[in-house]
C-alpha cells in the first residue's frame, strides 16, 4: 500500500510530512550541521583544515590521514600536525604582486593586473631587470583608495575600488556563477563537508528522506555518516517505488542484500539499511499516531514500537502461529488487555508463544469444542517432551490457565467446553540453586586496578552500580539521565525503575563518591549528545 498517493490533506502521509518537515531540511542537497554528533564525529585536528573528521581515532580527515600515512606515519603526531597546518595555510594564501609595495593579487607572470599591463606596454623586458626599476605608485585618482579584499582572512587589495574581491577570489567567485557573497563564503567554508544530494528522488520520496534526516537529528542517538545516507538514496532510486512504506522491512532487505545462490545474504551497508528501516518505521508511526491500535490490532504481527512498549528483544507480537481463528481472536484480545494492565511485554510475548504451541498441538480445522480437558492433558504431556526445562513448562501451563480464566471472565469465546480447565498441573519447582558469587571473585571484581582494565567509561561505572545497588542489567541500562535524588539531609539516592515489578520506582542509597561518578558520566553524555539524552548509558 502506498499511502503517499492519497490526497495531500491533513489525514494523508503527504499532508503530515508537509506539516512536520522543517524548512531547513527541505533543500535538494542536505548539508548536515557541523555541531551535530549524529552526522559528524568531529573535525580534523589540523586547525586550518575545515574538513569533517572521518578517521576518528587519530582525529584526521581522510586526506590528511593519507598524507600522514605517506609520511611513513610519524610518531610525533602533534609536531607533524603543526607542520601540516603551516603548509596548508601557505598553500591557501593568495600570492602578492612581485612589484615591491604592491599588495594586489598576482594575475599573470607573478604580476597583478595593472603591473602586468605596464610590463607588456614596456615590451616585456627581462622580468628581473624590469622589477628592479619599477616601484609601486598609488593610483592618481585617489592615493588612499586601495581596497582590501573582503574574502575572509585575505590581506590582498582589489584591482579597483569598485570591486569587493581581489583578482584571484573574483575569478573564483565568477566561476561559481556569481552567487551572493555571504552564501558563497558559507559554501566555501563547508566545501570539505559531505553533502547528501536528494534531487534525484521523486518529490514524495525526497520529502520522506528529508523527514528521516530530521528524525535522526532530533533523536540524536545513532551516528549516521553522510555516505551511508547517500547509499540509501541510491537504493531508493533503483527500487520501483514512490514511497519507502511501499515495501516492508523484509522486502527492503531482499532488495539491498539479495540471497546468493549459495544461500547466503549478500553483504551490504548496515547503517544505510537501518536508516531506511528506521525512516520507514517513523513514517508509519507518523501516519497512525492518532490511533495506533486501529492500525495494529487487525494485523498478525504487532509492532510494539508504535506503542513505545518494545522491551529488550521483544519488538513484535506474532499471531500467525495460531492458525485457528476462534483461538487467535481471543488471544489478540487477551494480549491487548494484558498490555493495558501493565503486564510486561516480555511476559505477554512468552504467553503468546505457548498459545502458538497449543495451536500446533490442535488440528488446523479444530473447533472450540475440541479444546477439552482430555486434549489439554495430551498437550501437557507433549510439553514434557518439547520443553524438558521445569520452569518453562510451568510458565506454559500457567499461561494457558490464565488465558482460559480471563477468556471466560470476559466472555471472549463462549463456545469453549466447560471442562477446558487447567488444574494444579504445573510440575513442582526444583530446589533453588545458590545465587551468590564467591568472595574471592567479588574481591577481584571490586579491585580498582581490575576495574581500570575495562575499555569503556560506561561499563566501568556500570559494574560498581550493579554491585553496590543490586540492579538487574536491564534496569541499569535504562537508568534515566537524572537518576540521582537527595533527601532533606542531602544524602544521595539512586532512582531507578524496577521493570520486573510493573515499572515501580525504587530508591537505593549510594555513596557520595558514587554520586560524583554519576555526575561525571552525565557530563560525558552531554558532550556526546548536545541535544540531550534520556538515559545515563545511551
Short mmCIF file of C-alpha atoms in Angstrom, two decimals:
data_model
loop_
_atom_site.label_atom_id
_atom_site.label_comp_id
_atom_site.label_asym_id
_atom_site.label_seq_id
_atom_site.Cartn_x
_atom_site.Cartn_y
_atom_site.Cartn_z
CA UNK A 1 0.00 0.00 0.00
CA UNK A 2 1.33 3.42 -0.93
CA UNK A 3 -0.31 5.83 1.49
CA UNK A 4 1.60 8.75 -0.01
CA UNK A 5 -0.64 8.56 -3.09
CA UNK A 6 -3.60 9.74 -1.05
CA UNK A 7 -4.82 13.31 -1.41
CA UNK A 8 -2.49 15.84 0.17
CA UNK A 9 -4.84 16.51 3.06
CA UNK A 10 -4.19 16.57 6.73
CA UNK A 11 -5.07 12.87 7.11
CA UNK A 12 -2.66 11.61 4.45
CA UNK A 13 1.02 10.96 4.91
CA UNK A 14 1.95 13.73 2.49
CA UNK A 15 -0.05 16.28 4.47
CA UNK A 16 1.55 15.15 7.73
CA UNK A 17 5.03 15.35 6.21
CA UNK A 18 4.39 18.86 4.90
CA UNK A 19 3.50 19.92 8.43
CA UNK A 20 6.34 18.02 10.11
CA UNK A 21 9.45 18.58 7.96
CA UNK A 22 11.07 21.89 8.90
CA UNK A 23 12.25 24.36 6.22
CA UNK A 24 15.96 23.79 6.89
CA UNK A 25 15.55 20.17 5.73
CA UNK A 26 13.65 20.98 2.51
CA UNK A 27 16.71 21.65 0.34
CA UNK A 28 17.58 19.30 -2.51
CA UNK A 29 21.11 18.99 -1.08
CA UNK A 30 21.26 18.48 2.67
CA UNK A 31 24.34 19.79 4.48
CA UNK A 32 24.46 18.25 7.96
CA UNK A 33 25.07 20.73 10.80
CA UNK A 34 28.66 20.53 11.94
CA UNK A 35 27.81 20.68 15.64
CA UNK A 36 25.73 17.51 15.50
CA UNK A 37 27.42 14.28 16.67
CA UNK A 38 24.72 12.37 14.76
CA UNK A 39 26.30 13.22 11.39
CA UNK A 40 29.86 14.23 12.37
CA UNK A 41 32.24 12.54 14.81
CA UNK A 42 34.35 15.72 14.96
CA UNK A 43 36.71 17.87 12.89
CA UNK A 44 40.20 17.29 11.56
CA UNK A 45 42.95 18.02 14.09
CA UNK A 46 44.73 20.30 11.59
CA UNK A 47 43.47 23.76 12.70
CA UNK A 48 43.31 25.26 9.20
CA UNK A 49 41.52 22.21 7.75
CA UNK A 50 37.75 22.56 7.84
CA UNK A 51 37.06 19.03 6.62
CA UNK A 52 34.92 16.87 8.89
CA UNK A 53 36.60 14.03 10.68
CA UNK A 54 36.46 10.58 9.13
CA UNK A 55 39.40 8.76 10.75
CA UNK A 56 38.14 9.07 14.32
CA UNK A 57 40.98 7.51 16.32
CA UNK A 58 43.64 9.92 15.00
CA UNK A 59 41.23 12.86 14.55
CA UNK A 60 42.34 13.32 10.95
CA UNK A 61 40.25 13.80 7.84
CA UNK A 62 40.69 11.26 5.09
CA UNK A 63 43.02 13.49 3.05
CA UNK A 64 45.35 14.22 5.95
CA UNK A 65 45.25 10.60 7.07
CA UNK A 66 46.60 9.65 3.64
CA UNK A 67 49.29 12.34 3.91
CA UNK A 68 50.21 11.09 7.39
CA UNK A 69 50.49 7.54 6.06
CA UNK A 70 52.57 8.75 3.07
CA UNK A 71 54.92 10.44 5.55
CA UNK A 72 55.59 6.96 7.00
CA UNK A 73 53.25 7.51 9.97
CA UNK A 74 55.41 9.77 12.19
CA UNK A 75 55.03 9.07 15.90
CA UNK A 76 55.02 12.77 16.85
CA UNK A 77 51.52 13.41 15.53
CA UNK A 78 51.26 16.85 17.15
CA UNK A 79 54.53 18.04 15.56
CA UNK A 80 53.52 16.69 12.17
CA UNK A 81 50.10 18.37 12.52
CA UNK A 82 51.74 21.74 13.21
CA UNK A 83 53.92 21.44 10.10
CA UNK A 84 50.95 20.38 8.01
CA UNK A 85 48.95 23.35 9.30
CA UNK A 86 51.70 25.77 8.21
CA UNK A 87 51.90 24.11 4.77
CA UNK A 88 48.14 24.29 4.32
CA UNK A 89 47.97 27.96 5.32
CA UNK A 90 50.78 28.85 2.89
CA UNK A 91 49.07 26.96 0.12
CA UNK A 92 45.81 28.82 0.65
CA UNK A 93 47.50 32.24 0.84
CA UNK A 94 46.97 34.36 -2.30
CA UNK A 95 50.39 35.47 -3.59
CA UNK A 96 51.08 39.20 -3.83
CA UNK A 97 52.34 41.02 -6.88
CA UNK A 98 56.15 40.86 -7.29
CA UNK A 99 56.44 44.63 -7.55
CA UNK A 100 57.70 45.99 -4.23
CA UNK A 101 54.99 47.70 -2.19
CA UNK A 102 52.11 46.31 -4.29
CA UNK A 103 49.67 44.18 -2.32
CA UNK A 104 47.39 43.19 -5.17
CA UNK A 105 46.94 39.53 -6.09
CA UNK A 106 49.01 38.03 -8.87
CA UNK A 107 47.25 37.78 -12.23
CA UNK A 108 49.96 36.61 -14.66
CA UNK A 109 53.76 36.23 -14.67
CA UNK A 110 53.75 36.95 -10.94
CA UNK A 111 52.34 40.43 -11.50
CA UNK A 112 49.00 41.98 -10.68
CA UNK A 113 46.68 43.01 -13.48
CA UNK A 114 47.90 46.65 -13.55
CA UNK A 115 51.63 45.91 -13.43
CA UNK A 116 51.26 43.11 -15.99
CA UNK A 117 49.80 45.74 -18.38
CA UNK A 118 52.70 48.10 -17.67
CA UNK A 119 55.23 45.32 -18.24
CA UNK A 120 53.55 44.40 -21.54
CA UNK A 121 53.48 48.04 -22.69
CA UNK A 122 57.23 48.23 -21.92
CA UNK A 123 57.83 45.45 -24.45
CA UNK A 124 58.11 42.62 -21.91
CA UNK A 125 61.75 43.10 -20.97
CA UNK A 126 63.56 40.68 -18.65
CA UNK A 127 61.29 40.48 -15.65
CA UNK A 128 64.03 40.72 -13.04
CA UNK A 129 65.53 43.84 -14.65
CA UNK A 130 62.12 45.48 -15.02
CA UNK A 131 61.21 44.75 -11.39
CA UNK A 132 64.49 46.40 -10.29
CA UNK A 133 63.48 49.74 -11.75
CA UNK A 134 59.74 49.59 -11.13
CA UNK A 135 58.15 50.71 -7.87
CA UNK A 136 54.59 50.77 -6.66
CA UNK A 137 52.78 54.05 -7.11
CA UNK A 138 49.28 54.58 -5.65
CA UNK A 139 46.53 55.45 -8.16
CA UNK A 140 46.47 59.15 -9.02
CA UNK A 141 42.72 59.42 -8.74
CA UNK A 142 42.67 58.56 -5.03
CA UNK A 143 46.01 57.77 -3.46
CA UNK A 144 44.45 56.25 -0.32
CA UNK A 145 41.70 54.34 -2.07
CA UNK A 146 43.31 50.89 -2.23
CA UNK A 147 40.59 48.49 -1.08
CA UNK A 148 41.24 45.32 0.85
CA UNK A 149 39.64 42.10 -0.41
CA UNK A 150 36.52 41.21 1.55
CA UNK A 151 37.16 37.47 1.35
CA UNK A 152 37.71 36.16 4.90
CA UNK A 153 41.37 36.39 6.01
CA UNK A 154 42.57 37.65 2.62
CA UNK A 155 45.08 40.56 3.00
CA UNK A 156 45.30 41.44 -0.72
CA UNK A 157 43.94 44.53 -2.44
CA UNK A 158 41.25 44.58 -5.07
CA UNK A 159 42.07 45.67 -8.62
CA UNK A 160 39.78 48.69 -8.27
CA UNK A 161 37.67 50.42 -5.68
CA UNK A 162 34.51 49.20 -7.44
CA UNK A 163 35.18 45.52 -6.74
CA UNK A 164 34.91 43.73 -3.41
CA UNK A 165 37.33 40.90 -4.11
CA UNK A 166 40.94 40.58 -5.17
CA UNK A 167 41.77 39.27 -8.63
CA UNK A 168 42.12 35.63 -7.50
CA UNK A 169 38.95 35.49 -5.42
CA UNK A 170 36.99 37.47 -8.02
CA UNK A 171 37.80 34.81 -10.62
CA UNK A 172 36.78 32.03 -8.24
CA UNK A 173 33.53 33.82 -7.45
CA UNK A 174 32.79 34.34 -11.16
CA UNK A 175 33.41 30.65 -11.95
CA UNK A 176 30.93 29.70 -9.21
CA UNK A 177 28.19 31.66 -11.01
CA UNK A 178 28.46 34.96 -9.12
CA UNK A 179 26.33 33.88 -6.11
CA UNK A 180 25.63 36.27 -3.18
CA UNK A 181 28.92 36.73 -1.37
CA UNK A 182 27.63 35.73 2.07
CA UNK A 183 26.23 32.48 0.68
CA UNK A 184 29.42 31.84 -1.27
CA UNK A 185 31.58 32.34 1.84
CA UNK A 186 29.45 29.82 3.75
CA UNK A 187 29.62 27.32 0.88
CA UNK A 188 33.40 27.58 0.71
CA UNK A 189 33.72 27.16 4.47
CA UNK A 190 31.75 23.90 4.15
CA UNK A 191 33.27 22.72 0.88
CA UNK A 192 35.00 19.86 2.70
CA UNK A 193 31.79 18.75 4.38
CA UNK A 194 29.86 15.83 2.89
CA UNK A 195 26.58 16.67 1.17
CA UNK A 196 23.57 14.47 0.66
CA UNK A 197 22.00 15.14 -2.73
CA UNK A 198 18.29 14.33 -2.84
CA UNK A 199 17.37 15.92 -6.19
CA UNK A 200 17.48 12.55 -7.96
CA UNK A 201 14.49 11.32 -5.91
CA UNK A 202 10.88 11.90 -6.88
CA UNK A 203 9.30 14.70 -4.79
CA UNK A 204 7.35 12.48 -2.39
CA UNK A 205 10.29 10.16 -1.75
CA UNK A 206 12.60 13.15 -1.34
CA UNK A 207 10.32 14.55 1.37
CA UNK A 208 10.43 11.20 3.18
CA UNK A 209 14.24 11.21 3.18
CA UNK A 210 14.21 14.78 4.46
CA UNK A 211 11.89 13.64 7.24
CA UNK A 212 14.26 10.75 8.00
CA UNK A 213 17.23 13.11 8.30
CA UNK A 214 15.26 15.41 10.59
CA UNK A 215 14.15 12.44 12.70
CA UNK A 216 17.73 11.19 13.09
CA UNK A 217 18.93 14.65 14.12
CA UNK A 218 16.11 15.16 16.63
CA UNK A 219 16.54 11.68 18.07
CA UNK A 220 20.28 12.27 18.49
CA UNK A 221 21.13 8.65 19.32
CA UNK A 222 22.63 6.99 16.25
CA UNK A 223 25.70 8.04 14.28
CA UNK A 224 24.64 8.50 10.65
CA UNK A 225 27.50 9.31 8.25
CA UNK A 226 26.53 11.05 5.05
CA UNK A 227 27.98 8.28 2.88
CA UNK A 228 25.51 5.81 4.42
CA UNK A 229 22.56 8.08 3.61
CA UNK A 230 23.85 8.56 0.05
CA UNK A 231 23.93 4.77 -0.29
CA UNK A 232 20.34 4.60 0.95
CA UNK A 233 19.36 7.23 -1.63
CA UNK A 234 20.89 5.16 -4.43
CA UNK A 235 18.98 2.07 -3.24
CA UNK A 236 15.73 4.02 -3.23
CA UNK A 237 16.42 5.31 -6.77
CA UNK A 238 16.94 1.76 -8.01
CA UNK A 239 13.72 0.45 -6.42
CA UNK A 240 10.39 0.64 -8.31
CA UNK A 241 8.69 2.58 -5.51
CA UNK A 242 7.31 6.04 -4.82
CA UNK A 243 7.34 5.73 -1.02
CA UNK A 244 9.51 3.89 1.50
CA UNK A 245 6.42 2.26 3.00
CA UNK A 246 5.57 0.60 -0.31
CA UNK A 247 7.80 -2.28 0.88
CA UNK A 248 8.05 -3.84 4.30
CA UNK A 249 11.39 -4.26 6.04
CA UNK A 250 11.88 -7.81 4.74
CA UNK A 251 11.33 -6.70 1.13
CA UNK A 252 13.85 -3.87 1.60
CA UNK A 253 16.41 -6.30 3.00
CA UNK A 254 15.96 -8.57 -0.01
CA UNK A 255 16.45 -5.55 -2.27
CA UNK A 256 19.66 -4.24 -0.68
CA UNK A 257 21.12 -7.65 0.22
CA UNK A 258 19.70 -10.40 -2.02
CA UNK A 259 20.33 -14.01 -1.15
CA UNK A 260 23.05 -15.54 -3.32
CA UNK A 261 22.74 -19.00 -4.97
CA UNK A 262 24.84 -20.40 -2.12
CA UNK A 263 22.08 -19.42 0.32
CA UNK A 264 23.98 -16.58 1.97
CA UNK A 265 22.84 -12.99 2.01
CA UNK A 266 24.96 -10.52 0.06
CA UNK A 267 26.93 -8.03 2.15
CA UNK A 268 25.53 -4.54 2.42
CA UNK A 269 25.92 -1.24 4.24
CA UNK A 270 24.17 -1.95 7.55
CA UNK A 271 23.97 1.72 8.59
CA UNK A 272 22.33 2.64 5.27
CA UNK A 273 19.79 -0.16 5.63
CA UNK A 274 18.99 0.85 9.23
CA UNK A 275 18.40 4.42 8.02
CA UNK A 276 15.82 3.16 5.52
CA UNK A 277 14.22 0.81 8.07
CA UNK A 278 14.06 3.45 10.81
CA UNK A 279 12.73 6.11 8.45
CA UNK A 280 10.13 3.71 7.16
CA UNK A 281 9.01 2.93 10.71
CA UNK A 282 8.90 6.64 11.62
CA UNK A 283 6.73 7.28 8.55
CA UNK A 284 4.32 4.53 9.55
CA UNK A 285 4.21 5.88 13.10
CA UNK A 286 3.55 9.39 11.83
CA UNK A 287 0.67 8.06 9.73
CA UNK A 288 -1.04 6.07 12.51
CA UNK A 289 -0.02 8.21 15.50
CA UNK A 290 -3.63 9.29 16.12
CA UNK A 291 -4.79 5.69 16.79
CA UNK A 292 -2.02 3.05 16.57
CA UNK A 293 -4.29 0.28 17.88
CA UNK A 294 -6.70 0.73 14.99
CA UNK A 295 -3.82 0.03 12.61
CA UNK A 296 -2.02 -2.71 14.51
CA UNK A 297 -4.83 -4.81 16.00
CA UNK A 298 -6.09 -6.35 12.71
CA UNK A 299 -2.54 -7.40 11.77
CA UNK A 300 -0.99 -10.78 12.50
CA UNK A 301 2.20 -9.04 13.66
CA UNK A 302 2.07 -6.16 16.12
CA UNK A 303 5.00 -3.75 16.16
CA UNK A 304 5.25 -2.70 19.81
CA UNK A 305 7.42 0.30 19.00
CA UNK A 306 4.28 2.07 17.79
CA UNK A 307 3.08 1.98 21.40
CA UNK A 308 6.51 2.75 22.91
CA UNK A 309 6.36 -0.71 24.50
CA UNK A 310 9.27 -2.54 22.83
CA UNK A 311 11.33 -4.07 25.61
CA UNK A 312 14.67 -5.83 25.26
CA UNK A 313 14.45 -8.20 22.32
CA UNK A 314 10.64 -8.11 22.28
CA UNK A 315 9.60 -5.80 19.47
CA UNK A 316 6.89 -7.86 17.81
CA UNK A 317 3.91 -9.93 18.94
CA UNK A 318 3.30 -12.58 16.27
CA UNK A 319 -0.12 -14.20 15.99
CA UNK A 320 0.50 -16.03 12.72
CA UNK A 321 1.43 -19.20 14.60
CA UNK A 322 -2.18 -19.51 15.88
CA UNK A 323 -3.97 -20.96 12.87
CA UNK A 324 -7.44 -21.43 14.40
CA UNK A 325 -9.43 -18.15 14.03
CA UNK A 326 -11.55 -18.89 17.12
CA UNK A 327 -8.33 -19.12 19.17
CA UNK A 328 -6.45 -16.26 17.50
CA UNK A 329 -9.11 -13.61 18.18
CA UNK A 330 -9.32 -14.26 21.96
CA UNK A 331 -5.51 -14.40 22.03
CA UNK A 332 -5.35 -10.92 20.48
CA UNK A 333 -7.88 -9.52 22.91
CA UNK A 334 -6.09 -11.18 25.81
CA UNK A 335 -2.70 -9.77 24.81
CA UNK A 336 -4.12 -6.28 24.31
CA UNK A 337 -5.87 -6.45 27.68
CA UNK A 338 -2.74 -7.67 29.49
CA UNK A 339 -0.65 -4.90 27.91
CA UNK A 340 -3.24 -2.34 29.04
CA UNK A 341 -2.96 -3.67 32.61
CA UNK A 342 0.83 -3.02 32.56
CA UNK A 343 1.91 -6.63 32.22
CA UNK A 344 5.45 -6.76 30.84
CA UNK A 345 5.52 -7.23 27.07
CA UNK A 346 8.19 -9.89 27.56
CA UNK A 347 5.69 -11.87 29.63
CA UNK A 348 2.94 -11.31 27.06
CA UNK A 349 5.23 -12.48 24.25
CA UNK A 350 6.06 -15.62 26.25
CA UNK A 351 2.33 -16.28 26.84
CA UNK A 352 1.70 -15.90 23.11
CA UNK A 353 4.43 -18.41 22.21
CA UNK A 354 2.81 -21.02 24.44
CA UNK A 355 -0.61 -20.39 22.87
CA UNK A 356 1.02 -20.91 19.47
CA UNK A 357 2.38 -24.23 20.77
CA UNK A 358 -1.16 -25.20 21.82
CA UNK A 359 -2.44 -24.25 18.35
CA UNK A 360 0.11 -26.56 16.72
CA UNK A 361 -0.97 -29.35 19.05
CA UNK A 362 -4.56 -28.99 17.86
CA UNK A 363 -5.57 -29.85 14.32
CA UNK A 364 -5.76 -26.90 11.90
CA UNK A 365 -9.53 -27.29 11.49
CA UNK A 366 -10.20 -27.86 15.20
CA UNK A 367 -13.27 -26.21 16.72
CA UNK A 368 -13.65 -24.64 20.19
CA UNK A 369 -15.42 -27.79 21.37
CA UNK A 370 -12.22 -29.79 20.70
CA UNK A 371 -10.34 -27.97 23.50
CA UNK A 372 -11.46 -30.41 26.19
CA UNK A 373 -9.78 -31.40 29.42
CA UNK A 374 -8.56 -34.59 27.75
CA UNK A 375 -6.98 -32.55 24.95
CA UNK A 376 -5.33 -30.25 27.45
CA UNK A 377 -3.82 -33.28 29.22
CA UNK A 378 -2.29 -34.52 25.95
CA UNK A 379 -0.85 -31.04 25.42
CA UNK A 380 0.70 -31.07 28.90
CA UNK A 381 2.24 -34.43 28.08
CA UNK A 382 3.65 -33.02 24.83
CA UNK A 383 5.15 -30.12 26.80
CA UNK A 384 7.25 -32.57 28.80
CA UNK A 385 8.85 -33.71 25.53
CA UNK A 386 9.19 -30.32 23.82
CA UNK A 387 10.27 -28.37 26.94
CA UNK A 388 12.29 -30.52 29.34
CA UNK A 389 13.07 -27.48 31.49
CA UNK A 390 10.74 -27.42 34.50
CA UNK A 391 10.45 -23.64 34.68
CA UNK A 392 9.49 -23.38 31.00
CA UNK A 393 6.76 -25.99 31.41
CA UNK A 394 5.44 -24.23 34.50
CA UNK A 395 5.28 -20.96 32.56
CA UNK A 396 3.45 -22.65 29.65
CA UNK A 397 0.84 -24.33 31.85
CA UNK A 398 0.27 -21.21 33.93
CA UNK A 399 -0.10 -19.17 30.73
CA UNK A 400 -2.87 -21.42 29.45
CA UNK A 401 -4.55 -21.42 32.87
CA UNK A 402 -4.55 -17.63 32.98
CA UNK A 403 -5.76 -17.42 29.36
CA UNK A 404 -8.71 -19.73 29.92
CA UNK A 405 -9.69 -17.95 33.14
CA UNK A 406 -9.57 -14.49 31.56
CA UNK A 407 -11.37 -15.68 28.41
CA UNK A 408 -14.27 -16.96 30.50
CA UNK A 409 -14.31 -13.87 32.70
CA UNK A 410 -14.61 -11.56 29.68
CA UNK A 411 -16.69 -13.97 27.57
CA UNK A 412 -14.25 -13.74 24.65
CA UNK A 413 -15.03 -17.27 23.45
CA UNK A 414 -18.42 -18.53 24.72
CA UNK A 415 -18.12 -21.84 22.82
CA UNK A 416 -15.31 -23.23 25.00
CA UNK A 417 -16.25 -26.51 26.73
CA UNK A 418 -16.91 -26.29 30.45
CA UNK A 419 -14.18 -28.87 31.13
CA UNK A 420 -11.48 -26.79 29.36
CA UNK A 421 -9.74 -26.21 32.67
CA UNK A 422 -6.17 -26.32 33.92
CA UNK A 423 -5.90 -27.54 37.47
CA UNK A 424 -2.74 -27.69 39.55
CA UNK A 425 -0.94 -29.33 36.59
CA UNK A 426 2.36 -27.44 36.71
CA UNK A 427 5.34 -29.53 37.84
CA UNK A 428 6.84 -28.60 41.22
CA UNK A 429 9.83 -26.30 41.20
CA UNK A 430 13.20 -27.91 41.94
CA UNK A 431 15.25 -26.70 44.90
CA UNK A 432 16.77 -23.30 44.29
CA UNK A 433 20.45 -23.11 43.41
CA UNK A 434 22.78 -20.74 45.28
CA UNK A 435 22.93 -17.35 43.55
CA UNK A 436 25.81 -15.67 45.33
CA UNK A 437 29.27 -15.02 43.93
CA UNK A 438 32.21 -16.39 45.88
CA UNK A 439 34.15 -13.90 47.99
CA UNK A 440 37.45 -14.24 46.16
CA UNK A 441 35.71 -13.42 42.85
CA UNK A 442 34.00 -10.40 44.40
CA UNK A 443 37.35 -9.09 45.62
CA UNK A 444 38.68 -9.32 42.06
CA UNK A 445 35.63 -7.57 40.63
CA UNK A 446 35.82 -4.72 43.16
CA UNK A 447 39.55 -4.18 42.76
CA UNK A 448 40.10 -0.67 41.25
CA UNK A 449 43.03 -1.98 39.22
CA UNK A 450 40.81 -4.58 37.57
CA UNK A 451 38.03 -2.04 37.01
CA UNK A 452 40.58 0.18 35.26
CA UNK A 453 41.12 -2.56 32.67
CA UNK A 454 37.54 -2.12 31.37
CA UNK A 455 37.73 -0.42 27.99
CA UNK A 456 34.67 1.91 28.16
CA UNK A 457 33.69 4.57 30.68
CA UNK A 458 30.06 3.40 30.59
CA UNK A 459 30.84 -0.16 31.66
CA UNK A 460 33.49 0.99 34.13
CA UNK A 461 30.73 2.84 36.04
CA UNK A 462 28.01 0.28 35.43
CA UNK A 463 29.85 -2.61 37.15
CA UNK A 464 30.14 -0.83 40.56
CA UNK A 465 26.49 0.22 40.23
CA UNK A 466 25.43 -3.38 39.69
CA UNK A 467 27.49 -4.50 42.67
CA UNK A 468 26.54 -1.77 45.14
CA UNK A 469 22.85 -1.44 44.26
CA UNK A 470 21.99 -4.98 43.15
CA UNK A 471 20.40 -3.79 39.91
CA UNK A 472 19.48 -6.10 37.08
CA UNK A 473 21.39 -5.40 33.89
CA UNK A 474 18.17 -4.39 32.11
CA UNK A 475 17.38 -1.82 34.80
CA UNK A 476 20.95 -0.49 34.82
CA UNK A 477 20.98 0.02 31.05
CA UNK A 478 17.76 2.03 31.32
CA UNK A 479 18.78 4.34 34.12
CA UNK A 480 17.43 7.82 33.45
CA UNK A 481 19.90 10.62 32.84
CA UNK A 482 18.90 12.43 36.03
CA UNK A 483 18.90 9.33 38.24
CA UNK A 484 20.29 10.80 41.48
CA UNK A 485 17.98 12.34 44.04
CA UNK A 486 18.69 13.60 47.55
CA UNK A 487 16.75 13.57 50.78
CA UNK A 488 16.27 16.53 53.13
CA UNK A 489 19.72 15.90 54.65
CA UNK A 490 21.44 15.93 51.24
CA UNK A 491 22.20 12.19 51.18
CA UNK A 492 22.24 10.83 47.57
CA UNK A 493 19.92 8.05 46.37
CA UNK A 494 19.87 6.20 43.06
CA UNK A 495 16.41 6.46 41.46
CA UNK A 496 15.66 3.54 39.19
CA UNK A 497 12.73 1.74 37.60
CA UNK A 498 12.13 -1.87 38.57
CA UNK A 499 10.84 -3.18 35.25
CA UNK A 500 10.21 -6.65 36.60
CA UNK A 501 7.72 -5.40 39.19
CA UNK A 502 5.39 -3.39 36.94
CA UNK A 503 7.80 -0.49 36.41
CA UNK A 504 7.83 0.50 40.08
CA UNK A 505 10.06 3.44 41.05
CA UNK A 506 12.71 2.40 43.57
CA UNK A 507 15.39 4.21 45.53
CA UNK A 508 18.74 2.94 46.78
CA UNK A 509 21.22 4.86 48.97
CA UNK A 510 24.60 5.41 47.36
CA UNK A 511 27.86 6.96 48.50
CA UNK A 512 28.86 10.49 47.64
CA UNK A 513 31.77 9.09 45.61
CA UNK A 514 29.31 7.08 43.50
CA UNK A 515 27.14 10.19 43.05
CA UNK A 516 30.22 12.10 41.84
CA UNK A 517 30.99 9.32 39.34
CA UNK A 518 27.43 9.54 38.03
CA UNK A 519 27.81 13.33 37.69
CA UNK A 520 30.99 12.79 35.64
CA UNK A 521 29.14 10.31 33.42
CA UNK A 522 26.36 12.87 32.86
CA UNK A 523 28.93 15.40 31.67
CA UNK A 524 30.40 12.83 29.26
CA UNK A 525 26.94 12.13 27.84
CA UNK A 526 26.26 15.85 27.40
CA UNK A 527 29.49 16.21 25.42
CA UNK A 528 28.49 13.32 23.16
CA UNK A 529 24.86 14.39 22.69
CA UNK A 530 24.46 18.16 22.72
CA UNK A 531 20.69 17.80 22.22
CA UNK A 532 20.46 15.76 25.43
CA UNK A 533 19.79 12.10 26.19
CA UNK A 534 17.09 10.33 28.17
CA UNK A 535 19.48 7.71 29.51
CA UNK A 536 22.63 7.71 31.62
CA UNK A 537 24.12 5.00 29.39
CA UNK A 538 22.88 5.84 25.85
#
